CSV table of C-alpha atoms in Angstrom, one decimal:
chain,number,residue,atom,x,y,z
A,1,MET,CA,32.1,-78.5,-29.0
A,2,ILE,CA,30.2,-76.3,-26.7
A,3,LEU,CA,26.9,-77.9,-27.6
A,4,ALA,CA,28.3,-81.4,-27.0
A,5,PHE,CA,29.6,-80.3,-23.6
A,6,LEU,CA,26.3,-78.8,-22.6
A,7,LEU,CA,24.4,-81.9,-23.9
A,8,GLY,CA,26.7,-84.0,-21.9
A,9,PHE,CA,26.2,-81.9,-18.8
A,10,GLY,CA,22.4,-82.3,-19.1
A,11,LEU,CA,22.7,-86.0,-19.3
A,12,PHE,CA,25.2,-86.1,-16.4
A,13,ALA,CA,22.9,-83.9,-14.2
A,14,ASP,CA,20.0,-86.1,-15.1
A,15,HIS,CA,21.8,-89.2,-14.1
A,16,ILE,CA,22.8,-87.7,-10.8
A,17,GLY,CA,19.2,-86.8,-10.1
A,18,ARG,CA,18.2,-90.3,-10.6
A,19,LEU,CA,20.7,-91.8,-8.1
A,20,VAL,CA,19.0,-92.9,-4.9
A,21,THR,CA,20.4,-94.4,-1.7
A,22,PRO,CA,19.8,-98.2,-1.9
A,23,GLY,CA,17.1,-99.5,0.4
A,24,GLN,CA,19.0,-102.8,0.7
A,25,MET,CA,22.6,-103.4,0.1
A,26,GLN,CA,24.2,-106.7,-0.5
A,27,GLN,CA,27.2,-107.7,1.6
A,28,ALA,CA,30.7,-107.1,0.3
A,29,ASP,CA,34.2,-107.9,1.5
A,30,GLY,CA,34.9,-104.3,2.5
A,31,ILE,CA,33.5,-100.7,2.7
A,32,VAL,CA,35.3,-97.6,1.4
A,33,VAL,CA,34.1,-94.1,2.1
A,34,LEU,CA,35.5,-91.0,0.6
A,35,THR,CA,35.5,-87.9,2.9
A,36,GLY,CA,34.5,-84.5,1.8
A,37,GLY,CA,30.7,-84.6,1.9
A,38,HIS,CA,28.0,-84.3,4.6
A,39,SER,CA,27.1,-87.5,6.4
A,40,ARG,CA,29.2,-89.8,4.3
A,41,ILE,CA,31.2,-91.3,7.2
A,42,ASP,CA,28.0,-91.8,9.2
A,43,VAL,CA,26.4,-93.8,6.5
A,44,ALA,CA,29.6,-95.9,6.0
A,45,VAL,CA,29.8,-96.7,9.7
A,46,ARG,CA,26.2,-97.8,9.7
A,47,LEU,CA,26.8,-100.2,6.9
A,48,LEU,CA,29.8,-101.6,8.8
A,49,LYS,CA,27.7,-102.0,11.9
A,50,ALA,CA,25.0,-103.8,9.8
A,51,GLY,CA,27.6,-106.3,8.7
A,52,LYS,CA,27.7,-105.2,5.0
A,53,GLY,CA,31.5,-105.5,5.1
A,54,LYS,CA,34.4,-106.9,7.1
A,55,ARG,CA,36.3,-103.7,7.4
A,56,LEU,CA,35.9,-100.0,6.6
A,57,LEU,CA,38.4,-97.7,5.0
A,58,ILE,CA,37.9,-93.9,5.6
A,59,SER,CA,39.9,-92.3,2.8
A,60,GLY,CA,41.2,-88.8,2.6
A,61,VAL,CA,41.0,-87.9,6.3
A,62,ASN,CA,42.5,-84.6,7.4
A,63,PRO,CA,46.0,-85.3,8.8
A,64,ILE,CA,45.1,-83.6,12.1
A,65,ALA,CA,42.0,-85.7,12.6
A,66,ARG,CA,42.5,-88.6,15.0
A,67,ALA,CA,40.6,-91.9,14.9
A,68,ASP,CA,39.0,-91.0,18.2
A,69,ASP,CA,37.7,-87.7,16.6
A,70,LEU,CA,36.0,-89.7,13.9
A,71,ARG,CA,34.7,-92.3,16.4
A,72,ILE,CA,33.1,-89.7,18.6
A,73,ALA,CA,31.7,-87.8,15.7
A,74,THR,CA,29.9,-91.0,14.5
A,75,GLY,CA,28.8,-92.1,18.0
A,76,SER,CA,30.6,-95.4,17.6
A,77,GLU,CA,32.2,-97.8,20.1
A,78,ALA,CA,35.9,-97.8,20.5
A,79,GLU,CA,35.9,-101.7,19.9
A,80,LEU,CA,34.4,-101.1,16.4
A,81,PHE,CA,37.1,-98.6,15.4
A,82,ASP,CA,39.9,-100.8,17.0
A,83,CYS,CA,38.9,-103.9,15.1
A,84,CYS,CA,37.5,-102.9,11.9
A,85,VAL,CA,38.2,-99.3,10.8
A,86,ASP,CA,41.2,-98.1,8.8
A,87,ILE,CA,42.0,-94.5,8.2
A,88,ASP,CA,43.9,-93.0,5.2
A,89,HIS,CA,45.5,-89.6,5.7
A,90,ALA,CA,47.5,-89.7,2.4
A,91,ALA,CA,44.7,-89.0,-0.2
A,92,LEU,CA,44.3,-85.5,-1.2
A,93,ASP,CA,41.8,-85.8,-4.0
A,94,THR,CA,39.6,-88.3,-5.8
A,95,ILE,CA,42.5,-89.8,-7.7
A,96,GLY,CA,44.4,-90.2,-4.4
A,97,ASN,CA,41.3,-91.8,-2.8
A,98,ALA,CA,41.2,-94.4,-5.6
A,99,GLU,CA,45.0,-95.1,-5.3
A,100,GLU,CA,44.9,-95.5,-1.5
A,101,SER,CA,41.7,-97.6,-1.6
A,102,ALA,CA,43.2,-99.9,-4.3
A,103,LYS,CA,46.2,-100.5,-2.1
A,104,TRP,CA,43.8,-101.3,0.8
A,105,VAL,CA,41.8,-103.7,-1.3
A,106,GLN,CA,44.8,-105.5,-2.5
A,107,ALA,CA,46.4,-105.7,0.9
A,108,ASN,CA,43.3,-107.3,2.3
A,109,ALA,CA,42.7,-109.6,-0.7
A,110,TYR,CA,39.2,-108.3,-1.2
A,111,ASP,CA,37.1,-109.2,-4.3
A,112,SER,CA,34.3,-106.7,-3.6
A,113,ILE,CA,33.8,-103.3,-1.9
A,114,ILE,CA,30.9,-101.0,-1.3
A,115,LEU,CA,31.8,-97.4,-2.3
A,116,VAL,CA,30.2,-94.6,-0.3
A,117,THR,CA,30.2,-91.1,-1.5
A,118,ASN,CA,27.7,-88.3,-2.4
A,119,ASN,CA,25.6,-88.8,-5.5
A,120,TYR,CA,27.2,-86.0,-7.5
A,121,HIS,CA,30.7,-87.5,-6.7
A,122,MET,CA,29.8,-91.1,-7.5
A,123,PRO,CA,30.4,-91.2,-11.3
A,124,ARG,CA,33.9,-89.9,-11.1
A,125,SER,CA,34.8,-91.9,-8.0
A,126,LEU,CA,33.5,-95.1,-9.7
A,127,LEU,CA,35.5,-94.3,-12.8
A,128,GLU,CA,38.8,-93.8,-10.9
A,129,MET,CA,38.2,-96.9,-8.6
A,130,ARG,CA,37.4,-99.2,-11.5
A,131,ARG,CA,40.4,-97.9,-13.4
A,132,LEU,CA,42.7,-99.3,-10.6
A,133,LEU,CA,40.6,-102.3,-9.6
A,134,PRO,CA,39.2,-103.7,-12.8
A,135,SER,CA,39.0,-107.2,-11.3
A,136,ALA,CA,37.1,-106.2,-8.1
A,137,THR,CA,33.4,-105.6,-7.9
A,138,VAL,CA,32.6,-102.1,-6.7
A,139,HIS,CA,29.1,-101.6,-5.4
A,140,PRO,CA,28.0,-97.9,-5.4
A,141,TYR,CA,26.2,-96.5,-2.4
A,142,PRO,CA,25.3,-92.9,-3.2
A,143,VAL,CA,24.5,-90.5,-0.4
A,144,VAL,CA,21.8,-88.1,-1.3
A,145,ASN,CA,21.5,-85.0,0.9
A,146,THR,CA,19.7,-82.9,-1.6
A,147,PRO,CA,17.1,-84.4,-4.0
A,148,LEU,CA,17.9,-83.4,-7.5
A,149,ASP,CA,15.4,-85.5,-9.5
A,150,ASN,CA,13.0,-84.0,-12.0
A,151,ALA,CA,15.7,-81.4,-12.9
A,152,ALA,CA,15.3,-79.8,-9.5
A,153,TRP,CA,19.0,-78.7,-9.8
A,154,LEU,CA,17.9,-76.1,-12.4
A,155,ALA,CA,16.2,-74.1,-9.6
A,156,LYS,CA,19.1,-74.5,-7.1
A,157,PRO,CA,22.1,-72.3,-8.0
A,158,ASP,CA,24.4,-74.0,-5.4
A,159,ALA,CA,23.5,-77.5,-6.8
A,160,LEU,CA,24.1,-76.3,-10.4
A,161,ARG,CA,27.5,-75.0,-9.5
A,162,VAL,CA,28.5,-78.2,-7.8
A,163,LEU,CA,27.2,-80.3,-10.7
A,164,ALA,CA,28.9,-78.1,-13.3
A,165,THR,CA,32.3,-78.4,-11.3
A,166,GLU,CA,31.9,-82.1,-10.9
A,167,TYR,CA,30.9,-82.7,-14.6
A,168,THR,CA,34.1,-80.8,-15.7
A,169,LYS,CA,36.2,-83.0,-13.4
A,170,TYR,CA,34.4,-86.1,-14.7
A,171,VAL,CA,35.1,-85.1,-18.3
A,172,GLY,CA,38.8,-84.6,-17.3
A,173,ALA,CA,38.8,-88.1,-15.7
A,174,LEU,CA,37.4,-89.6,-19.0
A,175,LEU,CA,40.1,-87.9,-21.0
A,176,ARG,CA,42.7,-89.4,-18.7
A,177,GLU,CA,41.7,-92.9,-20.1
A,178,ILE,CA,43.9,-92.1,-23.1
A,179,VAL,CA,46.9,-91.0,-20.9
A,180,PRO,CA,49.0,-93.8,-19.3
A,181,ILE,CA,48.5,-94.0,-15.5
A,182,PRO,CA,51.7,-93.3,-13.6
A,183,ARG,CA,53.0,-96.2,-11.6
A,184,ILE,CA,52.3,-96.0,-7.9
A,185,ALA,CA,54.6,-97.6,-5.4
A,186,GLY,CA,53.0,-100.7,-3.9
A,187,LEU,CA,50.0,-100.7,-6.3
A,188,LYS,CA,49.7,-103.3,-9.1
A,189,GLN,CA,48.6,-101.6,-12.4
A,190,PRO,CA,45.3,-102.7,-13.9
A,191,ASN,CA,46.9,-105.1,-16.4
A,192,GLU,CA,48.8,-106.8,-13.4
A,193,ILE,CA,45.7,-107.4,-11.3
A,194,THR,CA,44.0,-110.7,-11.6
A,195,LYS,CA,41.5,-112.6,-9.5
A,196,ALA,CA,44.3,-114.7,-8.2
A,197,THR,CA,46.1,-111.8,-6.7
A,198,LEU,CA,43.0,-110.7,-4.9
A,199,LYS,CA,42.4,-114.0,-3.2
């Protein structure tokens, strides 16, 4: 069991090390960014400004943070935030991010989104998002702040700690596949979501 866990961790870390920020990103209906990591929101706002999505959802924002705080921090115009940015204060973790994002996607009848989060957080975020939005296309946009290719994480204790923690959470998320997902008010469950409901 321990050997399998360690082998899985090695494969997971190698996968994270190979993730790169896309040079070009195809357009999607919407953009979702999960807060918690350095420069995530800045990247998502740039994608919005570039016309890669119609609207942007910033999920998991601290309840005391105002829209103006985020706008000023990203150097954005008030018009952009007023017209095209939605802020979620409800999500407290990655599962909550996925739940609130799924509600937002359904409410806007979107068929595709760009998901912005850090490279180490992307596998678990994709898993949770696709679990709740199996009929929507989710395009990953990993943000890479610290290069971890060529097993560079082995020589970086902080990176190793983050990867180990994230891998443990990822394994937990995989195990949740065999546990029924509790029903969330206002959110259609995966077997209830069809293309027709998203159009």
